[in-house]
Coordinates of C-alpha atoms in Angstrom, one line a residue:
Chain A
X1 CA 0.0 0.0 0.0
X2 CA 1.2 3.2 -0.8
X3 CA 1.9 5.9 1.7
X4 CA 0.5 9.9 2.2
X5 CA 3.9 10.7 0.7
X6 CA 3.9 8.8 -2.3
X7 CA 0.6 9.6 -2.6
X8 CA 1.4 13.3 -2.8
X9 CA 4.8 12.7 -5.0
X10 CA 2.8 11.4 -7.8
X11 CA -0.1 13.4 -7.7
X12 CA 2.3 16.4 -8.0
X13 CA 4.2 14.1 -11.3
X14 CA 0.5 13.5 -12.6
X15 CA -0.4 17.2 -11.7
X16 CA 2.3 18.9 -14.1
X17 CA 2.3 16.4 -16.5
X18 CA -1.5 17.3 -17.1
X19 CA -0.5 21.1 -17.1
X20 CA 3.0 20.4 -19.5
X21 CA 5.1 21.7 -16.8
X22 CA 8.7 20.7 -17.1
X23 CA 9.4 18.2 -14.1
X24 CA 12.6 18.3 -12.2
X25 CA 14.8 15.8 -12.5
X26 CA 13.8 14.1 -9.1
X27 CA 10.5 14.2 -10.7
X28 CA 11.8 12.2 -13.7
X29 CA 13.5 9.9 -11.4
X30 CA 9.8 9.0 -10.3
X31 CA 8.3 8.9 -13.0
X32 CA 10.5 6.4 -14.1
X33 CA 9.9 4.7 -11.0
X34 CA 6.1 5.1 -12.1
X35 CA 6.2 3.6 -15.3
X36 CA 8.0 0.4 -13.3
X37 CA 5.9 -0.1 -10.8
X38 CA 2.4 -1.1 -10.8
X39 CA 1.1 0.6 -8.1
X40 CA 2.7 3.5 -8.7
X41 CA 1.3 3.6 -12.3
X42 CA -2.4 2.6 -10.9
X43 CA -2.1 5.7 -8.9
X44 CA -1.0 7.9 -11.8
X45 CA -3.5 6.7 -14.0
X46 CA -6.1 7.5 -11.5
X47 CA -4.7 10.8 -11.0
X48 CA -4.3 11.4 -14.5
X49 CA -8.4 10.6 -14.8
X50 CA -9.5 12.6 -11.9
X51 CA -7.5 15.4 -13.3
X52 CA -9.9 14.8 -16.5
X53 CA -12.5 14.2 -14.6
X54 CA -14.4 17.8 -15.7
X55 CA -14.3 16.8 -19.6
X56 CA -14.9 13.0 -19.1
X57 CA -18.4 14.2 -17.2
X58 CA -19.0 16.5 -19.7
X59 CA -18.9 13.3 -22.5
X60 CA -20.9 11.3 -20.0
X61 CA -23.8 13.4 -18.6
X62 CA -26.7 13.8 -20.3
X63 CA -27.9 17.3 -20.8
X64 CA -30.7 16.0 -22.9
X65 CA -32.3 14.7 -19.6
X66 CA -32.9 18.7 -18.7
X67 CA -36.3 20.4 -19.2
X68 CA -34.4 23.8 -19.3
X69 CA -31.0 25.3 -20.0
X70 CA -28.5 26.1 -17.5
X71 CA -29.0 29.8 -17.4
X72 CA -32.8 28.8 -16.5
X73 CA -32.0 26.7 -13.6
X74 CA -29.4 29.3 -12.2
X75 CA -32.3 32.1 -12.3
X76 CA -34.7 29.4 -11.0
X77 CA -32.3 29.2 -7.8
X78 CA -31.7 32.8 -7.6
X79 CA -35.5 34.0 -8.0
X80 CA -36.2 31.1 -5.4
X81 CA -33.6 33.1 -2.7
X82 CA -34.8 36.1 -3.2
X83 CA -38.1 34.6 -2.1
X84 CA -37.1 33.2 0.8
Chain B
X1 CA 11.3 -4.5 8.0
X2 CA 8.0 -5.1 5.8
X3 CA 7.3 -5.4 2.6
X4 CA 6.3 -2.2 1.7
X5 CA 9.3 -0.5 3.5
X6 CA 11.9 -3.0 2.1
X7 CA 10.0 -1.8 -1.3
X8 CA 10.7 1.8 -0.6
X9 CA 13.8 1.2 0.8
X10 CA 15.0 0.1 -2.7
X11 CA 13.3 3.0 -4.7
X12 CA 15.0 5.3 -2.5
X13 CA 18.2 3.3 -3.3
X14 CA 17.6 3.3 -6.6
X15 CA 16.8 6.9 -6.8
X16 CA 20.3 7.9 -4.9
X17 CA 22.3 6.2 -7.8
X18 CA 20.4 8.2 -10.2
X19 CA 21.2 10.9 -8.9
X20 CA 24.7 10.4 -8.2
X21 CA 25.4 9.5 -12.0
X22 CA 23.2 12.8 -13.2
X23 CA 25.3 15.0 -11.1
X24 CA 28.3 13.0 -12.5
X25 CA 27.1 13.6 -15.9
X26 CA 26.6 17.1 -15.5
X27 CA 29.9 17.8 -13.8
X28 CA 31.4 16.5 -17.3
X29 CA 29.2 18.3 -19.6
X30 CA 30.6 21.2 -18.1
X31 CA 34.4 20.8 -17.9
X32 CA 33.9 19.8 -21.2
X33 CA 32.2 23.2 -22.4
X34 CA 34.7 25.2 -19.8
X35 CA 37.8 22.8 -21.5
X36 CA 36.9 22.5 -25.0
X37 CA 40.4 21.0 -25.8
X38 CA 40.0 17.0 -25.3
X39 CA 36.2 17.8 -26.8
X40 CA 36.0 14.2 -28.7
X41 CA 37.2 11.9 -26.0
X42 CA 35.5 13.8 -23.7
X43 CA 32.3 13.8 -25.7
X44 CA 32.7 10.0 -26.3
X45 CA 33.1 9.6 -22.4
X46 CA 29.8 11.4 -21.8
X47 CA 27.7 10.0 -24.7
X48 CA 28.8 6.7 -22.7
X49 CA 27.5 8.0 -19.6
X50 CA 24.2 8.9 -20.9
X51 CA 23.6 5.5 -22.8
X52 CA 23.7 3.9 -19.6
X53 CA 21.6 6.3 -17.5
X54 CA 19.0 6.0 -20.3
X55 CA 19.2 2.2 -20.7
X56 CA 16.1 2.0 -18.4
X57 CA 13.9 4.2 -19.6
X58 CA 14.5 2.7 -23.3
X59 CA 13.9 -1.1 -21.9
X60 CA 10.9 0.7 -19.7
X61 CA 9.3 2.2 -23.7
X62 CA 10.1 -1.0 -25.2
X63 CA 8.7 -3.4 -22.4
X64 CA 5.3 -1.9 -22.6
X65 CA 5.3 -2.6 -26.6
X66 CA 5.5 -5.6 -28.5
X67 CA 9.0 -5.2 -29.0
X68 CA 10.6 -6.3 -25.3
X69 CA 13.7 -8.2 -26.8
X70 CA 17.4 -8.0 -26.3
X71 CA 17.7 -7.3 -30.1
X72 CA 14.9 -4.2 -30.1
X73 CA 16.9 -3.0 -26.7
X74 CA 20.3 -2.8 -28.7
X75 CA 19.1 -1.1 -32.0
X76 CA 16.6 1.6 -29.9
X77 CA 19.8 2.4 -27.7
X78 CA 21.9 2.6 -31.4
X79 CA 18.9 4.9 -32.7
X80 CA 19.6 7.4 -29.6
X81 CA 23.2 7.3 -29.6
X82 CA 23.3 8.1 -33.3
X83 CA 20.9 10.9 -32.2
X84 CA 23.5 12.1 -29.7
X85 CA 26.2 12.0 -32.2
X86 CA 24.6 14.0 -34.7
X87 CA 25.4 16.9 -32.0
X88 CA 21.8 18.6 -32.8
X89 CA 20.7 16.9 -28.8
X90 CA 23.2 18.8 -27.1
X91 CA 22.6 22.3 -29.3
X92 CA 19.0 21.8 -28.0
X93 CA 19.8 21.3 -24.5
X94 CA 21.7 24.5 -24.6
X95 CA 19.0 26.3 -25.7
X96 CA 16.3 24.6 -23.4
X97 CA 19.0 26.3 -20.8
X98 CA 17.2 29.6 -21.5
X99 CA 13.8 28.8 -20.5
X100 CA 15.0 27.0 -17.5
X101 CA 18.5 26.9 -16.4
X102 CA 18.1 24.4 -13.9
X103 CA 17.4 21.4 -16.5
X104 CA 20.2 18.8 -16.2
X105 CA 21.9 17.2 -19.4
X106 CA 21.1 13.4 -18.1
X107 CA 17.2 14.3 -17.6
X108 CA 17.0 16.1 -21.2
X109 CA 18.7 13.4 -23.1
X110 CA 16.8 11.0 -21.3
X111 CA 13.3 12.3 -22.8
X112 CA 15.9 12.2 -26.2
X113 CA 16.3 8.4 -25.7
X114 CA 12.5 8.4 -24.6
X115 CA 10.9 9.9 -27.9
X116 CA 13.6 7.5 -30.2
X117 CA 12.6 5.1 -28.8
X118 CA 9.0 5.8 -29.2
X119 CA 9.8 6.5 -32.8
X120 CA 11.0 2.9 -33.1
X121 CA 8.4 1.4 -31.6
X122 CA 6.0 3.6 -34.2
X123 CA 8.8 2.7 -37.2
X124 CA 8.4 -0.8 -36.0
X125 CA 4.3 -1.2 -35.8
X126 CA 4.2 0.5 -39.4
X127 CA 6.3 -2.0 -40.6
X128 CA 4.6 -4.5 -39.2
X129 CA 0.9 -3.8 -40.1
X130 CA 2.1 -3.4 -43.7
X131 CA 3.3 -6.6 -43.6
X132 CA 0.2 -8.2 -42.1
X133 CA -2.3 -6.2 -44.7
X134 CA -0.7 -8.4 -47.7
X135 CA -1.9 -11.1 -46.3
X136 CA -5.5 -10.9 -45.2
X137 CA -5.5 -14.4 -43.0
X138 CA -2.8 -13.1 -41.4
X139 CA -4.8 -10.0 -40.2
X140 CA -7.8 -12.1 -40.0
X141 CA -5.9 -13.7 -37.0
X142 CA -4.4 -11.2 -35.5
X143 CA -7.3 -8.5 -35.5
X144 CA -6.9 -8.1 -31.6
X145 CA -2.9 -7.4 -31.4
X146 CA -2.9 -5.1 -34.5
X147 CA -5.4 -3.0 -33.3
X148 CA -3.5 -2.2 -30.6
X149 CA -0.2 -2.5 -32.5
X150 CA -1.8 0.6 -34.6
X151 CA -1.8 2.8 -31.4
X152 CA -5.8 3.7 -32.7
X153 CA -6.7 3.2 -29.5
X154 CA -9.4 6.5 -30.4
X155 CA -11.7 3.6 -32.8
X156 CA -11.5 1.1 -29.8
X157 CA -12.8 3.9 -27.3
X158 CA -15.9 5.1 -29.8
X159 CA -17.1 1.5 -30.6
X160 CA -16.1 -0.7 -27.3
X161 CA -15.0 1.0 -24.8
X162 CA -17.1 3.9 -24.9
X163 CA -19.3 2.5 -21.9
X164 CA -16.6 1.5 -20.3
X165 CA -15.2 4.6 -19.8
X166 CA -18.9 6.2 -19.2
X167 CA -19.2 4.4 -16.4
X168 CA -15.7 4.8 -14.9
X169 CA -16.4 8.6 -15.0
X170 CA -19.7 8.2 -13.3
X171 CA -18.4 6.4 -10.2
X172 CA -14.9 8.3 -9.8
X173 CA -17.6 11.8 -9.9
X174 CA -19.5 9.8 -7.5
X175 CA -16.7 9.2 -5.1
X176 CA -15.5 12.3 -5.8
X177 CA -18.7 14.0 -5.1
X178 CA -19.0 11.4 -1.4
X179 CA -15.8 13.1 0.1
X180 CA -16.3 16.7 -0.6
X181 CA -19.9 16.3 1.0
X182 CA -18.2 14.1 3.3
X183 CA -15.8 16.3 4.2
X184 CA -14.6 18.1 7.9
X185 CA -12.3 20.3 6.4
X186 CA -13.3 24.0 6.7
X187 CA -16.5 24.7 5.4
X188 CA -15.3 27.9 3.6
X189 CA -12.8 26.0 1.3
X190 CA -15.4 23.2 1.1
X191 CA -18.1 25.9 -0.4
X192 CA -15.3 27.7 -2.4
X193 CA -14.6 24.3 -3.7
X194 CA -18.0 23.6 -4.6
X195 CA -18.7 26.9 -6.1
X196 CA -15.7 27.0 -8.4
X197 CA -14.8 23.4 -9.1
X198 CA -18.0 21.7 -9.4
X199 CA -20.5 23.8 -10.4
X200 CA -18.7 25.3 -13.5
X201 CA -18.6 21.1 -14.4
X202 CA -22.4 20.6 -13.9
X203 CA -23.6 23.8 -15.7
X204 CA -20.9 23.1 -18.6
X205 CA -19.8 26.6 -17.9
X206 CA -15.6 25.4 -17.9
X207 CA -14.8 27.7 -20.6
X208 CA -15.1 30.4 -18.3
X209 CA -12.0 32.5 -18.0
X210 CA -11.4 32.2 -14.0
X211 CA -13.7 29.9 -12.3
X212 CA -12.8 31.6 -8.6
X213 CA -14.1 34.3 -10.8
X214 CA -17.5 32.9 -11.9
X215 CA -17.4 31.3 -8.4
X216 CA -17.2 35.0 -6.8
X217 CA -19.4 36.7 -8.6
X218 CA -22.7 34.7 -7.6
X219 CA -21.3 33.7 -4.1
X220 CA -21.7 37.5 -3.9
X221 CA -24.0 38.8 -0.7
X222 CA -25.2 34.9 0.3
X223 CA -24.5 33.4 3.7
X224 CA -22.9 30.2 4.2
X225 CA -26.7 28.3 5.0
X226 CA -28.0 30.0 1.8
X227 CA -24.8 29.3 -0.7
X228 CA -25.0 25.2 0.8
X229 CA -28.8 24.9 0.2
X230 CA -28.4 26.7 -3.5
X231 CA -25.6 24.4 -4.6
X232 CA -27.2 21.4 -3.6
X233 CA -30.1 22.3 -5.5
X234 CA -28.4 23.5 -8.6
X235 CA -26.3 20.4 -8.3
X236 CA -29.1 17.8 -8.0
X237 CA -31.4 20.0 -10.9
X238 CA -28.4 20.0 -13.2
X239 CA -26.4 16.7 -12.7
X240 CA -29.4 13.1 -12.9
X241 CA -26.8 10.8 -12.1
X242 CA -26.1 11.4 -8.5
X243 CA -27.8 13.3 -5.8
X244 CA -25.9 15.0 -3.3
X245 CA -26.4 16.4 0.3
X246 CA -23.7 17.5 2.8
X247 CA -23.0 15.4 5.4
X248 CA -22.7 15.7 9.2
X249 CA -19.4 17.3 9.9
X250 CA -20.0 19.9 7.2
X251 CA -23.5 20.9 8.8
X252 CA -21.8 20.6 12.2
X253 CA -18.8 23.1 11.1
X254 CA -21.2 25.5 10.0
X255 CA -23.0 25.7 13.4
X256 CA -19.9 26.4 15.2
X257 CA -19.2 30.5 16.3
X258 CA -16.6 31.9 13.8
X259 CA -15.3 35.3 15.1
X260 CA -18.5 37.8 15.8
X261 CA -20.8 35.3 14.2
X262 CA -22.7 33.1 16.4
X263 CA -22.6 30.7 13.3
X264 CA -20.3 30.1 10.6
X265 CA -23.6 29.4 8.8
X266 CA -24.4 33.1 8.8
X267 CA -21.3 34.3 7.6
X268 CA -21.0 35.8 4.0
X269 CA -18.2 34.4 3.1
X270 CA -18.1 37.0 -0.5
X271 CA -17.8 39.8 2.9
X272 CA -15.8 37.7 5.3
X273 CA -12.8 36.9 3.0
X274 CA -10.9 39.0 0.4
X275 CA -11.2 36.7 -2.9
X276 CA -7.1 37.4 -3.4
X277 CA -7.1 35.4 0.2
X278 CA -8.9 32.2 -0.8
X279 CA -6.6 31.4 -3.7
X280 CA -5.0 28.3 -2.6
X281 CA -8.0 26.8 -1.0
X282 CA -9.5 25.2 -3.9
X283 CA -6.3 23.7 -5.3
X284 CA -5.3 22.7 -1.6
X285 CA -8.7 20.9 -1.1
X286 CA -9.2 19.3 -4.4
X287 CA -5.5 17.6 -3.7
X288 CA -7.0 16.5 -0.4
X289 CA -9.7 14.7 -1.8
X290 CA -8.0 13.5 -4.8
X291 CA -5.5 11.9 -2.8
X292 CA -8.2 10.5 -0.5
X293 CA -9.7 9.2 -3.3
X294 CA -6.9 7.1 -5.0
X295 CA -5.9 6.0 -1.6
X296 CA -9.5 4.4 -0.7
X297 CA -10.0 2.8 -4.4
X298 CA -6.4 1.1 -4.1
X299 CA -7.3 -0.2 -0.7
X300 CA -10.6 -1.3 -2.3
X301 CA -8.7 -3.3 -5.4
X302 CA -7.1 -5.3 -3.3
X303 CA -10.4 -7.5 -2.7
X304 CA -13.0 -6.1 -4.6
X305 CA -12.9 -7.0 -8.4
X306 CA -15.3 -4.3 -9.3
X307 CA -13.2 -1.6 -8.2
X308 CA -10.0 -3.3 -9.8
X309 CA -12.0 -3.2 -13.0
X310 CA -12.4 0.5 -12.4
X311 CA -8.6 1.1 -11.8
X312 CA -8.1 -0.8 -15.6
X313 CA -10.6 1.4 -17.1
X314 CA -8.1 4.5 -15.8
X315 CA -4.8 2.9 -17.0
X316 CA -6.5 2.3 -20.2
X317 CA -7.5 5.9 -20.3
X318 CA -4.2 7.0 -19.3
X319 CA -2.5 5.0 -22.2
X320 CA -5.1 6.4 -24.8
X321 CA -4.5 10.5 -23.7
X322 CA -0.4 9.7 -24.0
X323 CA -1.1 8.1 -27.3
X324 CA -3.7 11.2 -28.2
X325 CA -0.9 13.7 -27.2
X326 CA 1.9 12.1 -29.2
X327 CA 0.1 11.8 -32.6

């Protein structure tokens, strides 16, 4: 099982490598460690999705479900706390 | 000593060598550009150097390919050391000095050795599948290995996998959605979170130019009861395939005193707070969680094959936006 640290050391690998920052070359050192170990690559691939996450659920949810558009449900909720 | 901590014991091991040979590569790289005169032997000693601290990376490309073999090993290392020859590897790290001086030779000519590699794996596959189309029996057989062969992982995701990967998405949000409404962190950050993370998502409002921006501006004037109720609302109008509610410690938090408020509940968080203040929470909080996350669904894989199947679905994700990126 993978401790805090690790934890943290790959989500900051997974982290820049979603946002093309340069790593430093510790950073490299664990990536390489990532892409040999299995656990450490099933924790960067699960970063690496979370990270996604925003234009996976975009793909997935279905708007077409809604009766009204998004700007109509935020006024709905503001008109209904003005009311209150 | 455990498993685990004989484990990291070794990585950290592992990791000091690295290190000790990237500082000794450096160290030569620059006598060698402060004492030009010995330049060949010198630049044979270090091309040396760097074949060997890149040998693991290349057998680390190749071994997740079809082309893990001592013969494949020996002509990917020849591709990158003809590369390094050529001189045009060490002009570039020079220049990729400028945007960040700190870069060391060993890590830049690793990603050299890295992206030949790759380029023989590609060279390879190409090669390969034109083989296999002249003969139609051939490819008859081997439908399954070529299709992966042809890196199009992009026609696999549309027609199989696309499911799959629906589904994956739906229970990582769900479990995502659990711990920030599970949370006891400070409700402010949680709300801030909310407000500027998630709801930009659910109202498909992400191409927004700041979302502590978009956040801010309708936070404005709303106590912290009033901003909880509206996002739960807004969240379980806008998103059908959860429903959320905050959980105990959250609604606990926010009946606790906070400065001259009897309740943080009543506080308007838009007055309490400068927005220049609050930058780090989100980013701070949405770590927390993440990391919460990936830590409980590893725990679960160990004995619960639905949540192993779930951790496949995100290496096979992973693989597909590397292979997206490079092409």
């Amino acid at each position: 099982m993978l401790n805090k640290q690790e934890l943290e050391d790959i989500y900051t690998v997974a982290e820049k490598m979603k946002n093309d920052i340069s790593l430093t070359a510790e950073e490299h050192d664990l990536y390489d460690d990532i892409l040999d170990d299995d656990e450490y690559y099933d924790a960067f691939c699960l970063y690496t999705t979370l990270m996604d996450l925003p234009e996976l659920y975009e793909d997935a949810a279905s708007w077409k479900e809604m009766h009204c558009t998004k700007e109509e449900l935020m006024e709905k909720h503001l008109e209904k706390d003005k009311n209150l | 000593m455990d498993a685990n901590e004989k484990k990291e014991l070794e990585r950290a091991e592992k990791r000091k060598k690295k290190k000790e040979m990237r500082d000794k590569i450096q160290e030569l790289y620059e006598q060698m550009e402060q004492n030009p005169g010995d330049r060949e032997a010198q630049k044979l000693e270090l091309i040396d150097l760097l074949e060997e601290f890149a040998k693991e990376t290349v057998w680390k490309c190749l071994n997740k390919s079809s082309f893990a073999n001592a013969e494949s090993f020996q002509q990917a290392l020849s591709e990158g050391r003809i590369e390094l020859l050529k001189g045009n590897v060490f002009d570039n790290y020079k220049k990729s000095l400028e945007k960040d001086p700190f870069n060391k030779l060993a890590v830049y000519v690793n990603g050299a050795y890295r992206n030949t590699t790759k380029d023989y794996i590609r060279k390879g596959n190409k090669h390969r599948n034109n083989c296999v189309s002249e003969n139609a029996q051939a490819e008859e057989d081997s439908r399954e290995n070529i299709r992966i062969e042809k890196e199009d992982y992009k026609v696999y995701m549309n027609q199989e996998a696309d499911e799959d990967m629906r589904s994956m998405s739906e229970e990582l949000v769900s479990r995502y959605m659990k711990l920030v409404m599970n949370s006891d962190e400070e409700p402010f950050q949680i709300i801030l979170l909310c407000y500027s993370k998630i709801l930009p998502v659910a109202l498909s409002e992400t191409n927004c130019l700041s979302a502590d921006g978009w956040a801010w501006k309708r936070m404005q004037g709303q106590t912290m009861f009033e901003l909880s109720d509206r996002f739960v609302m807004v969240f379980n109008s806008a998103v059908k395939m959860i429903q959320v509610a905050f959980g105990q410690p959250y609604k606990d938090n926010l009946e606790l005193p906070y400065e001259a408020y009897e309740k943080k509940g009543f506080v308007v968080l838009t007055d309490a707070f400068e927005q220049k203040n609050t930058k780090n929470w989100v980013t701070r909080l949405n770590k927390k969680i993440m990391i919460d996350l990936v830590s409980a669904v590893m725990r679960e894989a160990d004995t619960d094959a639905a949540v192993r199947k779930l951790v496949a679905e995100s290496r096979i994700y992973t693989e597909f936006v590397k292979k997206t990126k490079r092409n």
